[in-house]
Amino acid sequence: RKEVEQDPGPFNVPEGATVAFNCTYSNSASQSFFWYRQDCRKEPKLLMSVYSSGNEDGRFTAQLNRASQYISLLIRDSKLSDSATYLCVVNRGSGTYKYIFGTGTRLKVLA
Amino acid sequence: NAGVTQTPKFQVLKTGQSMTLQCAQDMNHEYMSWYRQDPGMGLRLIHYSVGAGITDQGEVPNGYNVSRSTTEDFPLRLLSAAPSQTSVYFCASSEMGRSPQHFGDGTRLSIL
């Protein structure tokens, strides 16, 4: 089993739709979680950190489920500009500075 | 507003050549790291540093060396390039090890 797993997609959704991605992780000691977006052939850019109580930033909501060991990202009212690959990032465990990236979920928002 | 700067942006090497990928940040970040990204495999950690004079190995360190003599710079050295090292290399930095990382715009490296 991979340490961090994501559905590669692509998720093809119409503009205005709500879409959700999950990311599962295998190390129960992981403590830091992030979502990044990556456009084709560009560097990853931080979308949001994921906090235990869940957090929201505009149209984006991130959740952490420690019991089932997954994080989720919800995008409401999808825009064409949301088309990208979404990467989840998890640290390897308590006290470690090693981060594991998922292979990403590709989203295409259609006009 | 430079952030994380990587040079060169593109490079072609022959097998057996050595080279250094440069990474500099102007945010006074303690944590710096190097990743490689290959199709279908996501980003994999090569080496990282938690401060000047301190480095450690990531998932895929073989064939690469790093040093951190200053807070700002974290060069990655390929000792003897191999075709398997053809990849896109990203450098990143953060305030602390658990803070979000900021990425440079990458170096696209081809080994022939």
XYZ file of N, CA and C in Angstrom:
669
model
N 0.856 -1.203 0.000
C 0.000 0.000 0.000
C 0.885 1.244 0.000
N 0.550 2.219 -0.854
C 1.309 3.461 -0.877
C 1.071 4.243 0.396
N 2.063 5.057 0.786
C 1.903 5.862 1.992
C 0.813 6.913 1.839
N 0.696 7.458 0.638
C -0.330 8.452 0.361
C -0.967 8.086 -0.977
N -2.272 7.968 -1.011
C -2.959 7.545 -2.227
C -4.049 8.528 -2.623
N -4.072 8.810 -3.921
C -5.113 9.672 -4.470
C -5.678 9.026 -5.727
N -6.950 9.261 -5.988
C -7.570 8.853 -7.247
C -7.009 9.773 -8.329
N -6.378 9.223 -9.376
C -5.754 10.107 -10.366
C -6.742 10.882 -11.224
N -8.017 10.428 -11.261
C -9.003 11.099 -12.110
C -8.773 10.753 -13.577
N -9.122 11.601 -14.551
C -9.568 12.978 -14.310
C -11.030 13.063 -13.866
N -11.298 14.078 -13.078
C -12.654 14.438 -12.723
C -13.057 15.543 -13.701
N -14.040 15.259 -14.547
C -14.553 16.251 -15.496
C -15.883 16.768 -14.958
N -15.933 18.041 -14.608
C -17.153 18.598 -14.017
C -17.531 19.875 -14.746
N -18.819 20.206 -14.802
C -19.240 21.462 -15.435
C -18.977 22.637 -14.509
N -18.833 23.802 -15.096
C -18.719 25.025 -14.292
C -19.864 25.112 -13.307
N -19.544 25.538 -12.091
C -20.569 25.700 -11.070
C -20.818 24.466 -10.223
N -20.248 23.352 -10.623
C -20.458 22.110 -9.880
C -19.629 22.094 -8.595
N -20.025 21.195 -7.711
C -19.248 20.921 -6.496
C -18.532 19.588 -6.695
N -17.264 19.568 -6.342
C -16.478 18.350 -6.534
C -15.648 18.110 -5.282
N -15.439 16.846 -4.968
C -14.666 16.499 -3.771
C -13.618 15.441 -4.108
N -12.459 15.609 -3.496
C -11.381 14.630 -3.639
C -11.007 14.114 -2.265
N -10.619 12.857 -2.221
C -10.082 12.282 -0.994
C -8.628 11.895 -1.178
N -7.939 11.794 -0.067
C -6.547 11.357 -0.068
C -6.356 10.518 1.187
N -5.951 9.276 1.013
C -5.742 8.412 2.179
C -4.254 8.323 2.495
N -3.944 8.188 3.783
C -2.558 8.053 4.203
C -2.438 6.871 5.150
N -1.259 6.272 5.172
C -1.116 5.010 5.903
C -0.486 5.165 7.287
N 0.227 6.269 7.543
C 0.942 6.432 8.800
C 0.073 7.170 9.813
N -0.375 6.464 10.832
C -1.277 7.071 11.822
C -0.583 8.157 12.634
N 0.750 8.227 12.587
C 1.481 9.250 13.341
C 1.632 10.558 12.566
N 1.168 10.600 11.327
C 1.271 11.831 10.538
C 0.531 12.964 11.219
N 1.123 14.174 11.158
C 0.529 15.296 11.879
C 0.318 16.535 11.014
N 0.982 16.606 9.878
C 0.867 17.797 9.038
C 0.299 17.397 7.687
N -0.699 18.183 7.236
C -1.424 17.838 6.013
C -1.656 19.108 5.200
N -1.475 18.987 3.894
C -1.643 20.143 3.022
C -2.279 19.702 1.705
N -2.946 20.636 1.071
C -3.362 20.489 -0.323
C -2.613 21.525 -1.157
N -2.036 21.058 -2.269
C -1.393 21.924 -3.238
C -2.106 21.765 -4.576
N -1.995 22.791 -5.415
C -2.443 22.633 -6.785
C -1.227 22.783 -7.685
N -1.261 22.038 -8.784
C -0.168 22.107 -9.731
C -0.743 22.209 -11.139
N -0.385 23.275 -11.812
C -0.752 23.430 -13.207
C 0.305 22.752 -14.065
N -0.106 22.429 -15.289
C 0.748 21.626 -16.166
C 2.163 22.207 -16.289
N 3.167 21.405 -15.917
C 4.568 21.750 -16.054
C 4.988 22.961 -15.202
N 4.199 23.239 -14.166
C 4.526 24.334 -13.261
C 4.858 23.778 -11.872
N 5.311 24.673 -10.989
C 5.602 24.245 -9.633
C 4.331 24.079 -8.819
N 4.330 23.197 -7.813
C 3.172 23.096 -6.910
C 3.010 24.395 -6.119
N 1.752 24.783 -5.916
C 1.460 25.985 -5.120
C 0.498 25.602 -4.006
N 0.786 26.105 -2.815
C -0.043 25.785 -1.658
C -1.464 26.273 -1.877
N -2.402 25.372 -1.694
C -3.820 25.738 -1.729
C -4.300 26.010 -0.309
N -4.091 25.051 0.570
C -4.448 25.253 1.962
C -3.859 24.172 2.848
N -3.610 24.551 4.093
C -3.260 23.582 5.112
C -4.546 22.908 5.569
N -4.432 21.737 6.175
C -5.595 21.011 6.666
C -5.478 20.886 8.174
N -6.471 21.411 8.887
C -6.449 21.396 10.339
C -7.427 20.360 10.871
N -7.181 19.934 12.085
C -7.970 18.850 12.680
C -9.459 19.139 12.677
N -9.815 20.409 12.900
C -11.233 20.766 13.006
C -11.843 21.078 11.652
N -11.060 20.948 10.593
C -11.538 21.318 9.267
C -11.387 22.820 9.059
N -11.213 23.243 7.842
C -11.046 24.665 7.563
C -11.529 24.994 6.163
N -11.877 26.265 6.023
C -12.487 26.733 4.785
C -11.765 27.972 4.302
N -11.614 28.083 2.996
C -11.021 29.278 2.409
C -11.800 29.584 1.140
N -12.772 30.471 1.282
C -13.608 30.801 0.133
C -14.405 29.593 -0.342
N -14.189 29.183 -1.573
C -14.936 28.053 -2.149
C -14.324 26.697 -1.781
N -13.247 26.699 -1.064
C -12.503 25.472 -0.762
C -12.659 25.102 0.714
N -12.933 23.814 0.952
C -13.042 23.299 2.313
C -12.190 22.053 2.433
N -11.377 22.014 3.478
C -10.530 20.855 3.727
C -10.947 20.198 5.027
N -10.918 18.879 5.044
C -11.281 18.123 6.237
C -10.242 17.054 6.496
N -10.094 16.723 7.780
C -9.195 15.648 8.193
C -9.997 14.625 8.972
N -9.887 13.374 8.602
C -10.525 12.281 9.336
C -9.419 11.355 9.814
N -9.043 11.550 11.082
C -7.921 10.769 11.618
C -8.298 9.305 11.817
N -9.523 9.055 12.167
C -9.942 7.671 12.445
C -9.809 6.808 11.187
N -10.216 7.383 10.053
C -10.149 6.631 8.791
C -8.915 6.984 7.982
N -8.114 7.896 8.495
C -6.847 8.286 7.885
C -7.012 8.779 6.456
N -7.810 9.824 6.321
C -7.875 10.481 5.033
C -8.118 11.968 5.224
N -7.727 12.719 4.205
C -8.074 14.131 4.135
C -8.905 14.351 2.882
N -9.698 15.389 2.890
C -10.559 15.648 1.746
C -10.479 17.118 1.364
N -10.810 17.386 0.128
C -10.880 18.742 -0.400
C -12.187 18.877 -1.164
N -12.968 19.865 -0.790
C -14.247 20.141 -1.445
C -14.133 21.475 -2.159
N -14.494 21.500 -3.415
C -14.499 22.745 -4.189
C -15.941 23.030 -4.602
N -16.434 24.166 -4.175
C -17.795 24.571 -4.547
C -17.753 25.554 -5.704
N -18.839 25.596 -6.473
C -18.983 26.572 -7.558
C -17.716 26.578 -8.441
N -17.387 25.447 -8.998
C -16.147 25.278 -9.764
C -16.021 26.309 -10.886
N -14.805 26.800 -11.048
C -14.476 27.748 -12.118
C -13.554 27.055 -13.127
N -13.538 27.592 -14.345
C -12.623 27.054 -15.349
C -11.185 27.094 -14.841
N -10.872 28.137 -14.078
C -9.506 28.319 -13.577
C -9.129 27.312 -12.490
N -10.102 26.544 -12.009
C -9.792 25.498 -11.025
C -9.198 24.256 -11.692
N -9.224 24.188 -13.002
C -8.660 23.037 -13.717
C -7.166 22.947 -13.413
N -6.768 21.835 -12.835
C -5.380 21.649 -12.388
C -5.277 20.247 -11.807
N -4.091 19.908 -11.337
C -3.890 18.677 -10.575
C -3.742 19.054 -9.110
N -4.467 18.346 -8.254
C -4.470 18.644 -6.820
C -3.680 17.564 -6.089
N -2.669 18.020 -5.362
C -1.748 17.119 -4.673
C -2.004 17.174 -3.174
N -2.099 16.023 -2.539
C -2.135 16.037 -1.085
C -0.736 15.720 -0.565
N -0.400 16.299 0.563
C 0.929 16.168 1.145
C 0.776 15.841 2.626
N 1.522 14.842 3.065
C 1.419 14.362 4.436
C 2.826 14.194 4.989
N 3.043 14.579 6.238
C 4.380 14.300 6.785
C 4.429 12.870 7.282
N 5.654 12.372 7.383
C 5.805 10.937 7.586
C 5.500 10.495 9.014
N 5.440 11.405 9.921
C 5.128 11.031 11.290
C 5.594 12.092 12.256
N 5.302 11.872 13.493
C 5.635 12.837 14.529
C 7.138 13.108 14.557
N 7.500 14.376 14.567
C 8.895 14.756 14.697
C 9.718 14.628 13.444
N 9.095 14.266 12.324
C 9.866 14.126 11.086
C 9.586 15.293 10.160
N 10.597 15.672 9.394
C 10.448 16.723 8.404
C 10.369 16.149 7.003
N 10.074 14.870 6.898
C 9.957 14.244 5.579
C 8.500 14.251 5.155
N 8.259 14.774 3.959
C 6.904 14.877 3.441
C 6.718 13.939 2.267
N 5.527 13.336 2.226
C 5.172 12.440 1.140
C 4.071 13.099 0.325
N 4.291 13.159 -0.989
C 3.300 13.733 -1.881
C 2.491 12.624 -2.532
N 1.188 12.845 -2.641
C 0.388 11.969 -3.470
C 0.685 12.249 -4.940
N 0.244 11.338 -5.794
C 0.509 11.509 -7.221
C -0.462 12.492 -7.872
N -1.480 12.914 -7.122
C -2.344 13.973 -7.626
C -3.651 13.481 -8.232
N -4.645 14.351 -8.144
C -5.951 14.136 -8.778
C -6.161 15.245 -9.789
N -6.425 14.850 -11.025
C -6.590 15.839 -12.077
C -8.047 16.271 -12.183
N -8.255 17.574 -12.182
C -9.593 18.151 -12.313
C -9.681 18.956 -13.598
N -10.744 18.720 -14.372
C -11.024 19.529 -15.554
C -12.422 20.102 -15.386
N -12.509 21.416 -15.359
C -13.796 22.089 -15.270
C -14.181 22.511 -16.676
N -15.368 22.085 -17.088
C -15.811 22.271 -18.468
C -16.810 23.403 -18.582
N -16.689 24.190 -19.622
C -17.604 25.323 -19.863
C -18.987 24.828 -20.274
N 10.502 40.497 -5.006
C 9.659 39.426 -4.476
C 10.091 38.073 -5.037
N 11.389 37.700 -4.845
C 11.946 36.550 -5.538
C 11.411 35.234 -4.986
N 11.379 35.026 -3.660
C 10.936 33.748 -3.108
C 12.023 32.704 -3.242
N 11.729 31.601 -3.946
C 12.683 30.519 -4.170
C 13.115 30.576 -5.630
N 14.408 30.708 -5.854
C 14.939 30.837 -7.207
C 15.795 29.634 -7.553
N 15.474 28.987 -8.657
C 16.245 27.830 -9.123
C 16.931 28.157 -10.446
N 18.175 27.736 -10.563
C 18.878 27.845 -11.836
C 19.690 26.580 -12.073
N 19.848 26.149 -13.333
C 19.192 26.691 -14.522
C 17.743 26.207 -14.615
N 16.991 26.683 -15.565
C 15.626 26.206 -15.788
C 15.611 24.947 -16.641
N 16.553 24.834 -17.544
C 16.677 23.667 -18.412
C 18.146 23.291 -18.507
N 18.405 21.980 -18.619
C 19.777 21.525 -18.780
C 19.784 20.159 -19.445
N 20.707 19.972 -20.383
C 20.914 18.665 -20.992
C 22.347 18.244 -20.676
N 22.483 17.037 -20.161
C 23.800 16.507 -19.810
C 24.038 15.191 -20.529
N 25.288 14.835 -20.603
C 25.637 13.504 -21.086
C 25.881 12.599 -19.884
N 25.631 11.316 -20.082
C 25.873 10.345 -19.017
C 27.303 10.485 -18.505
N 27.422 10.509 -17.168
C 28.730 10.595 -16.542
C 29.159 12.007 -16.172
N 28.512 13.024 -16.755
C 28.854 14.398 -16.399
C 28.334 14.718 -15.005
N 28.935 15.713 -14.389
C 28.451 16.189 -13.097
C 27.945 17.615 -13.264
N 27.048 17.997 -12.381
C 26.585 19.378 -12.395
C 25.921 19.716 -11.066
N 25.732 20.995 -10.853
C 25.078 21.480 -9.634
C 23.838 22.272 -10.001
N 22.726 21.897 -9.405
C 21.496 22.680 -9.515
C 21.472 23.661 -8.353
N 21.230 24.921 -8.680
C 21.269 25.945 -7.647
C 19.872 26.249 -7.123
N 19.799 26.543 -5.832
C 18.547 26.954 -5.203
C 18.861 28.015 -4.169
N 18.151 29.124 -4.241
C 18.332 30.198 -3.271
C 16.970 30.720 -2.860
N 16.865 31.064 -1.571
C 15.619 31.671 -1.083
C 15.970 32.917 -0.273
N 15.065 33.899 -0.355
C 15.314 35.178 0.310
C 14.311 35.442 1.427
N 13.723 34.368 1.967
C 12.691 34.515 2.995
C 13.202 34.144 4.384
N 14.506 33.886 4.490
C 15.122 33.507 5.763
C 14.502 32.227 6.338
N 14.133 31.317 5.435
C 13.549 30.056 5.876
C 14.626 29.094 6.353
N 14.311 28.376 7.428
C 15.258 27.408 7.957
C 15.224 26.100 7.171
N 14.054 25.696 6.742
C 13.873 24.386 6.103
C 13.947 24.527 4.593
N 14.793 23.698 3.960
C 14.864 23.651 2.516
C 14.933 22.201 2.073
N 14.437 21.952 0.870
C 14.345 20.568 0.400
C 14.460 20.504 -1.111
N 14.813 19.335 -1.594
C 14.865 19.047 -3.024
C 13.973 17.852 -3.322
N 13.178 17.985 -4.395
C 12.312 16.902 -4.863
C 12.589 16.670 -6.342
N 12.282 15.465 -6.775
C 12.207 15.202 -8.195
C 10.785 14.741 -8.514
N 10.335 15.099 -9.708
C 8.989 14.719 -10.125
C 9.070 13.987 -11.451
N 8.596 12.755 -11.435
C 8.567 11.918 -12.626
C 7.125 11.557 -12.938
N 6.810 11.330 -14.216
C 5.421 11.024 -14.588
C 4.877 9.843 -13.795
N 3.672 10.020 -13.236
C 2.996 8.938 -12.530
C 3.536 8.625 -11.158
N 4.564 9.372 -10.702
C 5.171 9.032 -9.410
C 5.074 10.152 -8.389
N 4.579 11.298 -8.759
C 4.501 12.384 -7.790
C 5.878 12.914 -7.437
N 5.920 13.825 -6.503
C 7.182 14.400 -6.054
C 7.812 13.475 -5.009
N 9.096 13.226 -5.154
C 9.818 12.394 -4.195
C 10.973 13.197 -3.589
N 11.102 13.103 -2.281
C 12.092 13.879 -1.545
C 13.485 13.286 -1.739
N 14.432 14.138 -2.151
C 15.805 13.684 -2.374
C 16.647 13.939 -1.113
N 16.762 15.197 -0.733
C 17.472 15.612 0.479
C 16.747 16.803 1.073
N 16.985 17.026 2.364
C 16.419 18.210 2.982
C 17.387 18.747 4.030
N 17.109 19.969 4.477
C 17.967 20.623 5.468
C 17.095 21.429 6.427
N 17.400 21.333 7.715
C 16.639 22.092 8.712
C 17.395 23.318 9.193
N 18.517 23.604 8.580
C 19.272 24.802 8.916
C 20.685 24.709 8.348
N 21.392 25.813 8.388
C 22.761 25.841 7.872
C 23.603 24.787 8.587
N 24.310 24.002 7.805
C 25.179 22.962 8.339
C 24.511 21.650 8.643
N 23.183 21.560 8.415
C 22.438 20.343 8.757
C 21.685 19.848 7.525
N 21.998 18.634 7.091
C 21.274 18.045 5.970
C 20.925 16.597 6.300
N 19.940 16.063 5.597
C 19.554 14.668 5.820
C 18.977 14.121 4.528
N 18.952 12.788 4.447
C 18.486 12.135 3.236
C 16.965 12.010 3.212
N 16.429 12.059 2.003
C 15.014 11.794 1.804
C 14.812 10.385 1.296
N 13.807 10.220 0.447
C 13.456 8.894 -0.091
C 14.425 8.382 -1.128
N 14.950 9.285 -1.974
C 15.738 8.874 -3.143
C 17.053 9.638 -3.207
N 17.948 9.477 -2.221
C 19.166 10.286 -2.169
C 20.324 9.805 -3.043
N 20.269 8.555 -3.508
C 21.429 7.994 -4.204
C 21.740 8.746 -5.491
N 23.023 9.097 -5.643
C 23.461 9.813 -6.831
C 23.452 11.325 -6.675
N 23.032 11.788 -5.509
C 22.926 13.234 -5.257
C 23.640 13.604 -3.951
N 24.268 14.778 -3.964
C 24.853 15.333 -2.754
C 24.305 16.729 -2.513
N 24.230 17.116 -1.253
C 23.816 18.477 -0.904
C 24.719 19.005 0.198
N 24.718 20.300 0.340
C 25.367 20.968 1.463
C 24.571 22.230 1.757
N 24.709 22.736 2.952
C 23.978 23.957 3.325
C 24.929 24.826 4.149
N 25.699 25.637 3.451
C 26.667 26.483 4.148
C 26.049 27.802 4.602
N 24.951 28.215 3.972
C 24.260 29.432 4.384
C 22.767 29.138 4.494
N 22.034 30.008 5.164
C 20.576 29.846 5.246
C 19.939 29.959 3.869
N 20.505 30.811 3.014
C 19.861 31.141 1.748
C 20.012 30.073 0.668
N 21.110 29.345 0.651
C 21.443 28.490 -0.501
C 21.441 27.015 -0.154
N 20.953 26.221 -1.102
C 20.897 24.766 -0.895
C 21.123 24.093 -2.249
N 22.368 23.995 -2.698
C 22.640 23.403 -4.011
C 22.533 21.878 -4.001
N 22.130 21.338 -5.125
C 22.027 19.886 -5.316
C 23.038 19.479 -6.373
N 23.906 18.538 -6.027
C 24.950 18.100 -6.950
C 24.676 16.694 -7.459
N 24.751 16.566 -8.773
C 24.709 15.241 -9.392
C 26.155 14.839 -9.628
N 26.546 13.719 -9.070
C 27.949 13.340 -9.062
C 28.390 12.764 -10.408
N 27.573 11.894 -10.970
C 27.853 11.260 -12.265
C 26.503 10.958 -12.891
N 26.062 11.857 -13.758
C 24.685 11.806 -14.249
C 24.375 10.487 -14.962
N 23.155 9.998 -14.715
C 22.664 8.782 -15.358
C 21.307 9.080 -15.990
N 20.947 8.366 -17.060
C 19.639 8.620 -17.706
C 18.461 8.523 -16.736
N 18.585 7.708 -15.692
C 17.499 7.569 -14.716
C 17.283 8.848 -13.904
N 18.213 9.777 -13.993
C 18.073 11.046 -13.279
C 17.399 12.117 -14.134
N 16.997 11.759 -15.333
C 16.189 12.663 -16.144
C 14.872 12.908 -15.413
N 14.575 14.180 -15.127
C 13.417 14.488 -14.298
C 13.235 15.996 -14.238
N 12.178 16.395 -13.537
C 12.011 17.793 -13.172
C 12.344 17.908 -11.686
N 13.222 18.821 -11.368
C 13.689 18.985 -9.987
C 13.111 20.273 -9.407
N 12.531 20.141 -8.223
C 11.981 21.297 -7.519
C 12.697 21.478 -6.188
N 13.011 22.717 -5.901
C 13.525 23.102 -4.598
C 12.399 23.795 -3.850
N 12.345 23.626 -2.538
C 11.301 24.242 -1.737
C 11.877 24.717 -0.419
N 11.191 25.670 0.207
C 11.618 26.134 1.524
C 10.400 26.430 2.375
N 10.602 26.405 3.695
C 9.532 26.788 4.615
C 10.153 27.342 5.880
N 9.328 28.072 6.659
C 9.815 28.682 7.894
C 10.322 27.628 8.857
N 9.521 26.600 9.043
C 9.897 25.505 9.923
C 9.532 24.221 9.202
N 9.933 23.103 9.740
C 9.701 21.843 9.057
C 8.240 21.511 8.834
N 7.333 22.051 9.661
C 5.923 21.699 9.521
C 5.098 22.802 8.876
N 5.760 23.855 8.436
C 5.041 24.919 7.752
C 4.912 24.569 6.280
N 3.951 25.172 5.588
C 3.815 24.904 4.155
C 5.079 25.280 3.402
N 5.401 24.520 2.389
C 6.596 24.770 1.598
C 6.276 25.642 0.394
N 7.238 26.499 0.047
C 7.155 27.341 -1.139
C 8.142 26.776 -2.145
N 7.674 26.589 -3.379
C 8.487 25.933 -4.397
C 9.078 26.922 -5.388
N 10.277 26.591 -5.858
C 10.832 27.257 -7.025
C 10.140 26.749 -8.265
N 10.422 27.356 -9.415
C 9.693 26.967 -10.618
C 10.328 25.812 -11.367
N 11.334 25.162 -10.783
C 11.807 23.891 -11.292
C 12.964 23.973 -12.265
N 13.708 22.869 -12.332
C 14.770 22.678 -13.327
C 14.444 21.411 -14.095
N 14.331 21.545 -15.400
C 14.059 20.386 -16.253
C 15.384 19.850 -16.773
N 15.715 18.632 -16.336
C 17.025 18.051 -16.601
C 16.884 16.806 -17.464
N 17.634 16.757 -18.543
C 17.657 15.573 -19.410
C 19.072 15.029 -19.453
N 19.185 13.717 -19.255
C 20.478 13.046 -19.298
C 20.473 12.098 -20.502
N 21.396 12.336 -21.398
C 21.433 11.528 -22.622
C 22.445 10.390 -22.503
